[in-house]
Amino acid sequence: MIKVLSEDTIQKIAAGEVVERPASIIKELVENSIDAKADEITVHIKNGGKSYLKVTDNGSGIPKDQVEMAFLRHATSKISDFDDLYKIYTMGFRGEALASIVAVSKLNVFTKTRDEKTGLQLSYDNNKLIEKKNTGMNDGTIIEVSDLFKYIPVRQKFLGSDMTESNKITAMMYSFAIANTGISFSYIKDDKVVFNTNKNSSLKDNLTVLFGNDYTKNIIQINNDIGEYKVSGYASNNRYYKGNRSMQYIFVNGRYIDNTDLVTVIESQYHSIIPNGRFPAFQLFIETDPKNIDINISPNKQKIKFSFQDELLEMLKNTIINALIESQKIKEIEGKKEKSIKPNFYELNKTDSYQDLLDSYKPVQKGNLDNIPNLFSTNNDDIEFDMIDLDEDILDNDLEAKYTDNISDQINTTLQDNILEDKEKYIESEIDLAQSFIDDEFSFIFIGQIFKKYVLFNDTKKNQIIIMNLQAANERLIYDKLSSSLSEKIPVSDLLQPIIIDLSTKDSQTLSDNMSLFESLGYSIDNFGNNTIAIRSVPYLLEQPTNKDFFLELLDSMKVHFTRDKINEIFVKRANAMSSSYIKNIDQTQAIFLYQELKKSSNMFATQYGKKIIYSLDESEFERLLK
């Protein structure tokens, strides 16, 4: 039987379009505060906003005779008819937000205009007004929301954890603080101040507060005005990048938007100058006549349509690439004034750090102890283990200070002893290496190496050629070693000189929320205040100390859908990167040793992704290749 739904049911259904989670409420309330011309806005949340949130502003307030009307559906002061949508400059306009919020929560509103002597308090519960009274207060509006979805339990089940919901709100608050430099924002989470911005500060100053000095020391200014669009703001240079897109913000007429096309065009300009899998940071402001955009597409108003979009994309492409080129020119001019030429950052990053070079040692033949190649090293052509010379060369090029600040003096002084001990251990093991190799199920004869990628053996027992993929072999060994490190207690290195890092406000909060996890991984971290930390011990992985970049990558991973498995993913990527730097010239002893190590692995025939390591070719198959 068809029947008309009750008004309460209709409103609860409609509220689901506007209020998806606590961040949706924060967005609507803060936008109302901005539209009310507030220049001071404070946001408090508890338990990810699920149990309590409050937005306080010093804006114009709501006249007493209009407060109740403000909580009715489609009641708004921002537009009068549909045509107003094409010339709108306010953040909100539909008149749905407050009505939707009271439909799914408990709500208290306190508001006062400058012309009224007292304010007014209204209390709502389950979409009903339960109290109305005068109250003393400053000019502006305070809205408290609690028990979100209390009366719709099925909606509560779909909310994320406290951390997930907090992260959504934090990202929202960052976008507001970036977009509105004329407003002082205070954001407080579980009684802890996350950030405070100042209405008298510049955008760059606010970015320093939000993202830290490391970022604002590596930004380039963006400014262009062509045709229908004007773009301004900041973007990172090629020396600063992130493991995710958490520092990418685009605003159109002051409103944060989500547009894949714009992001893709911007990121494409960085593909050749930052490592694969890394993302630039940017905070860009696009201004245009409101008639050129349609923001009435989705309830959250973050997806919009552009007129002249091709013109905008072309403008963004040219603006970003020209700014990057100009930044590089300035860098080159400054570089000429310095005593030594700095290395290319991207090339250095591919080696991870010079510690990869210092650990370059593997078994060798007797009588050749002074030149030990490493099957896992990044470049074996000219490596010598003269620790003093290598360290001086690194310092002359200012690498240690800029890119390998995690390497402590203690590591340098003890590494030589470790190398000598392992040399002796490997030499002793080589005495019976050849015999054990021959006693295997195969009887191999080393043929040689081809294309600097593959090793060939002749299996005389089965009359076949065995082909070993060097990169795949290294990938398997490195992956197994990393997996073993995770399942066991990770060794820790205490640093004589701590790593000092200036974090962004968001990173500092993320670290605080996940400190126990970092400690379980072997990190010892002191908080100096003002988002500055000192790392005093780091985990050892693959017999090397992890570096600053690895720490920041872990921190980045915890901001976006973090799970413990995410750490494993990072280790896998690290293994893949290291395996691409296998030894280019391999001799018989090294080839045999590599095969012996593969025998001990979890799967000597394929990598974790199924790539073949060992491949056999019998006589008939070989002859078919020659026909």
XYZ file of C-alpha atoms in Angstrom:
627
model
C 0.000 0.000 0.000
C 1.384 3.394 -0.990
C 1.411 6.009 1.746
C 2.925 9.383 2.444
C 5.924 9.319 4.780
C 5.899 11.366 7.958
C 7.786 14.645 7.959
C 10.214 13.268 10.575
C 11.021 10.230 8.407
C 11.471 12.405 5.332
C 13.864 14.672 7.208
C 15.965 11.790 8.568
C 16.272 10.321 5.066
C 17.223 13.697 3.611
C 19.716 14.278 6.415
C 21.707 11.268 5.221
C 22.581 13.175 2.054
C 24.100 16.063 4.018
C 25.357 14.463 7.253
C 27.444 11.426 6.355
C 29.893 11.651 9.258
C 31.158 14.154 11.881
C 33.363 15.877 9.289
C 30.212 16.731 7.314
C 28.839 18.615 10.316
C 32.111 20.459 10.914
C 32.167 21.498 7.271
C 28.629 22.902 7.328
C 29.050 24.725 10.636
C 32.435 26.273 9.806
C 31.149 27.399 6.412
C 28.226 29.082 8.180
C 30.712 30.836 10.472
C 32.714 32.066 7.472
C 29.538 33.341 5.798
C 28.704 35.153 9.056
C 31.951 37.178 8.619
C 33.645 35.622 11.651
C 37.389 36.235 11.962
C 37.866 33.868 14.919
C 36.636 30.267 14.713
C 37.332 27.497 17.238
C 36.522 23.824 16.713
C 36.509 21.233 19.517
C 35.973 17.517 18.890
C 35.993 14.410 21.078
C 36.164 10.782 19.982
C 36.410 11.731 16.349
C 33.380 14.009 16.695
C 31.081 11.048 17.231
C 30.302 11.831 20.859
C 30.833 15.604 20.860
C 31.805 18.520 18.667
C 31.529 22.280 19.041
C 32.060 25.211 16.680
C 32.434 28.707 18.157
C 32.655 31.927 16.142
C 32.546 35.695 16.619
C 30.430 36.303 13.540
C 27.248 38.283 13.080
C 25.031 35.829 14.932
C 21.377 35.043 14.165
C 18.590 37.451 15.181
C 16.388 35.972 17.905
C 13.262 36.009 15.776
C 15.004 33.987 13.030
C 16.830 31.298 15.011
C 14.039 28.703 14.887
C 13.520 29.374 11.192
C 17.201 28.660 10.570
C 16.584 25.037 11.606
C 13.788 24.488 9.104
C 14.512 22.713 5.818
C 15.444 24.958 2.894
C 15.578 28.075 5.046
C 18.547 30.258 4.053
C 19.622 33.876 3.900
C 22.035 33.318 1.010
C 19.866 32.948 -2.087
C 16.342 33.921 -3.095
C 15.844 31.990 -6.336
C 17.611 29.460 -8.577
C 19.357 32.081 -10.700
C 21.286 33.209 -7.617
C 23.297 29.960 -7.825
C 25.194 31.408 -10.795
C 26.411 34.444 -8.888
C 26.950 33.021 -5.432
C 29.991 33.902 -3.334
C 28.916 32.377 -0.006
C 30.015 28.933 1.171
C 26.507 27.611 1.864
C 23.263 28.224 0.037
C 20.830 25.295 0.259
C 19.431 25.802 3.756
C 19.667 22.070 4.530
C 22.582 21.817 6.959
C 21.101 22.822 10.323
C 17.836 20.978 9.668
C 19.787 17.840 8.754
C 22.001 18.022 11.846
C 19.111 18.333 14.343
C 17.435 15.364 12.628
C 20.257 12.958 13.575
C 21.732 14.280 16.854
C 21.359 16.344 19.983
C 22.125 20.017 19.365
C 22.519 23.180 21.430
C 22.801 26.560 19.731
C 23.821 29.815 21.430
C 23.705 32.954 19.306
C 23.789 36.733 19.705
C 23.887 39.639 17.262
C 25.708 42.895 17.927
C 22.397 44.769 18.222
C 20.924 42.527 20.918
C 21.682 42.772 24.631
C 21.381 39.053 25.321
C 21.764 35.920 23.321
C 19.373 33.032 22.756
C 19.847 29.337 23.543
C 17.894 26.591 21.776
C 18.203 22.877 22.542
C 17.111 20.138 20.135
C 16.865 16.383 20.667
C 15.742 13.907 18.016
C 14.519 16.697 15.747
C 12.416 18.333 18.461
C 12.917 21.702 20.159
C 13.029 20.936 23.898
C 14.300 24.220 25.408
C 14.484 27.900 24.495
C 15.847 30.642 26.754
C 17.837 33.871 26.846
C 21.506 33.659 27.778
C 24.458 35.942 28.358
C 27.256 35.575 25.804
C 29.578 37.386 23.424
C 28.545 38.261 19.890
C 28.559 35.298 17.546
C 27.331 31.713 17.515
C 28.177 28.504 19.370
C 26.788 25.176 18.184
C 27.314 21.954 20.157
C 26.450 18.580 18.650
C 26.471 15.294 20.581
C 25.328 11.688 20.221
C 25.486 11.653 16.439
C 23.124 9.057 14.917
C 21.951 8.027 18.396
C 18.457 7.452 17.063
C 19.671 5.807 13.837
C 21.873 2.924 15.119
C 22.388 1.501 11.643
C 24.166 4.722 10.643
C 26.429 4.536 13.701
C 27.705 1.155 12.546
C 29.049 2.678 9.352
C 31.144 5.318 11.113
C 34.877 4.701 11.228
C 37.118 4.478 14.270
C 37.798 7.565 16.362
C 41.111 7.993 14.546
C 39.527 7.643 11.099
C 36.846 10.214 11.848
C 39.389 12.535 13.498
C 41.598 12.374 10.412
C 38.659 13.357 8.205
C 37.969 16.375 10.402
C 41.650 17.295 10.603
C 41.925 17.311 6.810
C 38.821 19.496 6.660
C 40.215 21.946 9.213
C 43.485 22.213 7.305
C 41.589 23.173 4.173
C 39.707 25.897 6.051
C 42.876 27.273 7.651
C 44.702 27.376 4.301
C 41.848 28.980 2.389
C 41.033 31.717 4.904
C 44.137 33.664 5.901
C 42.004 36.467 7.359
C 40.525 34.161 9.999
C 42.157 32.849 13.175
C 41.439 29.128 13.473
C 41.875 27.032 16.609
C 41.444 23.292 16.303
C 41.288 21.209 19.488
C 41.051 17.422 19.445
C 40.394 15.466 22.638
C 41.447 18.505 24.710
C 44.754 18.862 22.819
C 45.458 21.838 20.570
C 46.243 20.606 17.061
C 46.934 24.040 15.563
C 46.314 27.751 15.916
C 46.539 30.126 12.963
C 46.555 33.916 13.109
C 44.254 36.133 11.057
C 47.082 38.652 10.656
C 49.540 36.106 9.220
C 50.336 35.555 5.552
C 49.500 32.355 3.713
C 53.153 31.311 3.819
C 53.289 31.867 7.583
C 50.179 29.746 8.032
C 51.674 27.006 5.860
C 54.701 27.002 8.156
C 52.409 26.548 11.162
C 50.489 23.755 9.462
C 53.207 21.898 7.541
C 56.495 22.959 9.135
C 59.647 24.798 8.061
C 60.889 21.920 5.913
C 58.004 22.511 3.553
C 58.030 26.296 3.312
C 61.792 26.243 2.678
C 61.087 24.178 -0.431
C 58.109 25.904 -2.045
C 57.761 27.960 -5.195
C 55.231 30.725 -5.674
C 52.517 30.219 -8.281
C 50.866 33.224 -9.924
C 49.178 33.574 -13.305
C 46.142 35.316 -14.780
C 44.950 34.303 -18.246
C 41.497 34.490 -19.788
C 38.686 33.371 -17.511
C 40.903 32.129 -14.685
C 43.478 33.358 -12.212
C 45.671 30.971 -10.215
C 47.892 31.705 -7.209
C 49.428 29.897 -4.248
C 52.417 27.655 -3.579
C 53.761 24.295 -4.758
C 56.709 22.165 -3.698
C 59.956 22.135 -5.650
C 61.703 18.939 -6.755
C 63.407 18.526 -3.374
C 60.193 18.069 -1.396
C 57.623 15.332 -1.972
C 55.302 13.100 0.018
C 54.247 9.475 0.080
C 50.587 10.451 -0.348
C 48.427 13.356 -1.516
C 47.619 14.683 1.955
C 49.258 18.071 1.233
C 47.451 18.733 -2.036
C 44.770 21.425 -1.832
C 42.896 23.181 -4.627
C 40.404 25.959 -3.938
C 38.000 27.588 -6.374
C 36.667 30.973 -5.261
C 37.755 30.061 -1.737
C 36.016 26.684 -1.690
C 38.016 23.448 -1.351
C 37.301 21.155 -4.291
C 38.088 17.622 -5.405
C 38.971 17.459 -9.106
C 41.025 14.576 -10.492
C 41.687 16.305 -13.816
C 43.370 19.283 -12.158
C 45.461 17.092 -9.850
C 46.590 14.888 -12.748
C 47.769 17.869 -14.795
C 49.728 19.279 -11.855
C 51.339 15.958 -10.898
C 52.341 15.222 -14.495
C 54.723 18.193 -14.425
C 56.698 16.491 -11.627
C 57.027 12.998 -13.133
C 60.596 13.453 -14.348
C 61.910 15.378 -11.334
C 60.690 13.444 -8.274
C 60.860 9.680 -7.585
C 58.143 7.338 -8.762
C 55.426 6.769 -6.192
C 55.927 10.201 -4.625
C 53.615 13.182 -4.878
C 54.143 16.944 -4.952
C 52.538 19.196 -2.360
C 50.575 22.265 -3.402
C 48.012 24.781 -2.163
C 46.502 26.510 -5.170
C 43.742 29.096 -5.431
C 41.722 29.430 -8.619
C 39.517 32.472 -9.040
C 36.870 32.909 -11.705
C 33.464 34.416 -12.292
C 30.854 32.230 -10.492
C 29.026 31.814 -13.802
C 31.976 29.699 -15.029
C 31.408 26.963 -12.433
C 28.554 24.766 -11.242
C 28.874 23.848 -7.563
C 25.364 22.448 -7.187
C 26.387 18.884 -8.102
C 26.904 17.049 -4.803
C 25.740 17.800 -1.242
C 29.293 18.415 -0.005
C 29.914 20.939 -2.831
C 33.452 19.554 -3.361
C 32.843 18.378 -6.918
C 32.212 21.133 -9.423
C 31.984 21.590 -13.168
C 33.984 24.174 -15.092
C 33.204 26.118 -18.192
C 36.364 26.507 -20.316
C 37.984 23.556 -18.465
C 40.503 22.913 -21.263
C 41.675 26.510 -20.957
C 42.105 26.052 -17.204
C 44.045 22.781 -17.575
C 46.408 24.278 -20.152
C 46.964 27.319 -17.957
C 47.756 25.147 -14.916
C 50.171 22.996 -16.918
C 52.136 25.971 -18.239
C 52.086 27.824 -14.920
C 53.475 24.891 -12.922
C 56.173 23.924 -15.414
C 57.341 27.528 -15.837
C 57.516 27.999 -12.065
C 59.551 24.792 -11.695
C 61.948 25.845 -14.464
C 62.409 29.276 -12.904
C 63.004 27.674 -9.515
C 65.679 25.433 -11.027
C 67.407 28.434 -12.627
C 67.574 30.169 -9.253
C 68.938 27.005 -7.677
C 71.635 26.734 -10.359
C 72.695 30.350 -9.842
C 72.951 29.782 -6.100
C 74.823 26.533 -6.704
C 77.556 28.305 -8.667
C 78.343 30.382 -5.600
C 79.008 27.299 -3.508
C 82.360 25.593 -3.250
C 81.218 22.209 -4.530
C 78.478 21.070 -6.836
C 75.536 19.452 -5.103
C 74.388 16.048 -6.385
C 71.121 15.599 -8.207
C 68.556 14.867 -5.517
C 66.612 12.332 -7.497
C 69.695 10.319 -8.346
C 70.760 10.340 -4.724
C 67.354 9.249 -3.577
C 67.538 6.182 -5.779
C 70.518 4.979 -3.730
C 68.541 5.726 -0.565
C 71.633 6.841 1.334
C 75.357 6.338 1.301
C 74.847 3.716 3.995
C 73.842 1.354 1.192
C 77.376 1.754 -0.134
C 79.045 1.328 3.234
C 77.415 -2.067 3.712
C 78.830 -3.385 0.427
C 80.436 -6.633 1.377
C 79.864 -10.292 0.487
C 82.002 -13.487 0.300
C 85.071 -13.494 -1.955
C 87.820 -15.838 -2.938
C 90.871 -16.264 -0.743
C 93.564 -13.704 -1.187
C 91.203 -10.988 -2.350
C 90.067 -9.368 0.892
C 90.554 -5.747 -0.142
C 87.844 -5.533 -2.770
C 84.567 -7.105 -1.683
C 81.619 -6.639 -4.057
C 78.096 -6.666 -2.685
C 75.242 -8.524 -4.329
C 72.811 -5.961 -2.981
C 74.773 -2.739 -3.465
C 73.562 0.207 -5.500
C 76.726 0.624 -7.545
C 79.664 -1.768 -7.322
C 81.905 -0.451 -10.068
C 84.298 1.663 -7.992
C 83.575 0.851 -4.352
C 86.478 0.675 -1.938
C 86.156 0.386 1.795
C 88.375 3.266 2.791
C 86.027 4.599 5.453
C 87.819 7.881 6.008
C 88.071 8.747 2.319
C 84.453 7.855 1.645
C 83.189 9.856 4.591
C 85.232 12.912 3.610
C 83.957 12.719 0.044
C 80.413 12.595 1.278
C 80.936 15.553 3.583
C 82.639 17.568 0.848
C 79.462 17.255 -1.186
C 77.288 18.180 1.795
C 75.345 14.938 1.474
C 75.458 13.925 5.086
C 74.000 17.187 6.321
C 71.207 17.363 3.735
C 70.192 13.836 2.811
C 71.672 11.279 5.217
C 71.287 12.951 8.576
C 70.212 9.656 10.077
C 73.695 8.116 9.839
C 75.370 8.439 13.210
C 79.047 8.560 14.088
C 78.559 5.335 16.010
C 77.535 3.501 12.851
C 80.595 4.751 10.975
C 83.046 3.740 13.699
C 81.662 0.218 14.159
C 81.015 -0.662 10.528
C 84.653 -1.488 9.719
C 84.760 -4.060 12.512
C 81.541 -5.647 11.272
C 82.943 -5.887 7.746
C 86.130 -7.618 8.899
C 84.217 -10.089 11.079
C 81.893 -11.014 8.239
C 84.824 -11.353 5.808
C 86.387 -13.993 8.042
C 83.073 -15.766 8.566
C 82.358 -15.958 4.837
C 85.897 -17.108 3.954
C 85.596 -20.003 6.419
C 82.240 -21.000 4.946
C 83.685 -21.015 1.424
C 86.055 -23.881 2.146
C 83.277 -26.440 1.668
C 81.034 -24.290 -0.538
C 82.020 -25.866 -3.843
C 81.719 -29.425 -2.476
C 78.239 -28.815 -1.016
C 77.215 -27.268 -4.319
C 78.280 -30.321 -6.316
C 76.534 -32.646 -3.847
C 73.220 -30.936 -4.584
C 70.513 -32.681 -6.668
C 72.058 -30.879 -9.626
C 75.674 -30.933 -10.694
C 76.235 -27.398 -11.918
C 79.026 -25.913 -13.957
C 79.162 -22.115 -13.986
C 79.030 -20.872 -17.597
C 78.883 -17.107 -17.169
C 76.720 -14.016 -17.126
C 74.735 -12.565 -20.047
C 73.209 -9.111 -20.559
C 74.399 -8.257 -17.026
C 71.039 -9.637 -15.879
C 71.235 -13.429 -15.978
C 73.605 -16.171 -14.801
C 73.948 -19.427 -16.746
C 74.773 -22.840 -15.257
C 75.169 -26.185 -17.009
C 73.370 -28.964 -15.122
C 75.403 -31.983 -16.214
C 73.168 -34.496 -14.417
C 69.987 -33.479 -16.215
C 71.707 -32.151 -19.329
C 70.055 -28.743 -19.209
C 70.909 -25.082 -18.914
C 69.801 -23.284 -15.755
C 69.110 -19.555 -16.069
C 69.014 -17.420 -12.913
C 67.463 -13.937 -12.986
C 69.752 -11.779 -10.819
C 67.260 -9.026 -10.014
C 64.503 -11.504 -9.181
C 66.913 -13.486 -6.994
C 67.881 -10.388 -5.062
C 64.240 -9.365 -4.730
C 63.371 -12.714 -3.146
C 66.305 -12.637 -0.722
C 65.679 -9.051 0.355
C 61.953 -9.615 0.776
C 62.516 -12.707 2.924
C 65.009 -10.864 5.071
C 62.594 -7.988 5.625
C 59.751 -10.379 6.433
C 61.973 -12.145 8.942
C 62.804 -8.819 10.583
C 59.109 -8.123 11.078
C 58.402 -11.485 12.683
C 61.336 -11.198 15.081
C 62.445 -8.493 17.468
C 63.820 -5.741 15.269
C 67.402 -4.760 16.195
C 67.837 -1.148 17.241
C 70.673 1.333 16.780
C 71.188 4.071 19.370
C 72.386 7.234 17.656
C 75.163 9.374 19.107
C 73.738 12.336 17.223
C 69.929 12.317 17.158
C 67.940 13.068 14.016
C 66.173 16.407 14.494
C 62.978 16.819 12.444
C 60.567 19.747 12.225
C 57.183 18.138 11.634
C 54.017 19.688 10.338
C 51.228 20.084 12.874
C 49.350 17.219 11.255
C 52.419 14.950 11.253
C 53.065 15.790 14.893
C 49.531 14.774 15.805
C 49.772 11.599 13.735
C 53.008 10.684 15.507
C 51.416 11.307 18.900
C 48.472 9.071 17.996
C 50.797 6.258 16.852
C 53.748 6.642 19.225
C 53.336 3.148 20.683
C 53.607 1.633 17.210
C 56.804 3.555 16.440
C 58.255 2.432 19.765
C 57.409 -1.189 18.937
C 59.378 -0.780 15.692
C 62.472 0.352 17.598
C 62.208 4.139 17.505
C 63.022 6.242 20.557
C 61.602 9.738 20.060
C 61.739 12.866 22.228
C 59.311 15.734 21.738
C 60.974 19.165 21.970
C 57.708 21.073 21.528
C 56.667 23.300 18.625
C 56.368 20.152 16.472
C 60.121 19.434 16.708
C 61.251 15.908 17.557
C 64.562 14.155 18.157
C 64.930 10.520 17.092
C 67.508 8.889 19.375
C 67.283 5.298 18.168
C 66.177 3.732 14.890
C 65.420 0.180 13.745
C 67.947 -1.776 11.712
C 66.592 -3.338 8.546
C 68.720 -5.319 6.118
C 71.712 -4.701 8.401
C 71.416 -0.940 7.890
C 69.890 1.769 10.050
C 66.663 3.153 8.645
C 66.875 6.789 7.613
C 64.806 9.948 7.947
C 62.982 9.329 4.664
C 61.905 5.881 5.831
C 60.547 7.335 9.085
C 58.585 10.003 7.208
C 57.228 7.400 4.798
C 55.926 5.375 7.738
C 54.389 8.530 9.180
C 52.722 9.351 5.865
C 51.261 5.855 5.643
C 49.452 6.338 8.939
C 47.373 9.248 7.646
C 45.506 7.402 4.918
C 43.569 4.197 5.769
C 46.384 2.956 7.997
C 46.641 -0.699 8.987
C 49.539 -2.711 10.353
C 49.801 -4.384 6.933
C 50.679 -0.966 5.506
C 54.121 -1.329 7.094
C 54.621 -4.585 5.192
C 53.708 -2.792 1.958
C 56.368 -0.167 2.622
C 58.952 -2.888 3.233
C 57.971 -4.616 -0.005
C 58.468 -1.377 -1.945
C 61.828 -0.947 -0.261
C 62.807 -4.488 -1.267
C 61.801 -3.871 -4.865
C 63.787 -0.646 -5.011
C 66.890 -2.286 -3.572
C 66.634 -5.353 -5.801
C 66.867 -3.163 -8.900
C 70.464 -2.409 -7.941
C 71.856 -5.944 -8.159
C 75.511 -6.490 -8.971
C 76.257 -5.950 -12.658
C 79.338 -8.138 -12.980
C 79.233 -11.428 -11.111
C 81.940 -14.083 -10.854
C 81.703 -17.800 -10.167
C 82.030 -17.554 -6.384
C 79.345 -14.903 -6.142
C 76.987 -16.798 -8.450
C 77.338 -19.985 -6.412
C 76.861 -18.090 -3.163
C 73.704 -16.432 -4.514
C 72.280 -19.803 -5.502
C 73.051 -21.230 -2.059
C 71.245 -18.313 -0.421
C 68.247 -18.881 -2.695
C 68.052 -22.493 -1.510
C 67.399 -21.178 2.011
C 64.646 -18.800 0.903
C 60.906 -19.362 1.200
C 60.639 -19.887 -2.574
C 63.775 -20.056 -4.684
C 61.855 -20.290 -7.957
C 59.692 -17.141 -7.860
C 59.432 -13.738 -6.202
C 56.531 -12.724 -3.969
C 54.831 -11.395 -7.103
C 55.327 -14.587 -9.112
C 58.263 -13.431 -11.244
C 60.461 -16.405 -12.202
C 63.908 -16.632 -10.605
C 65.151 -19.995 -11.912
C 64.384 -21.231 -15.412
C 65.592 -24.456 -17.045
C 66.169 -25.155 -20.730
C 66.858 -28.712 -21.908
C 68.700 -29.693 -25.081
C 65.588 -30.127 -27.234
C 64.183 -26.753 -26.165
C 67.522 -25.131 -26.871
C 67.723 -26.680 -30.338
C 64.219 -25.462 -31.188
C 65.404 -21.913 -30.539
C 68.063 -22.346 -33.224
C 65.723 -23.582 -35.940
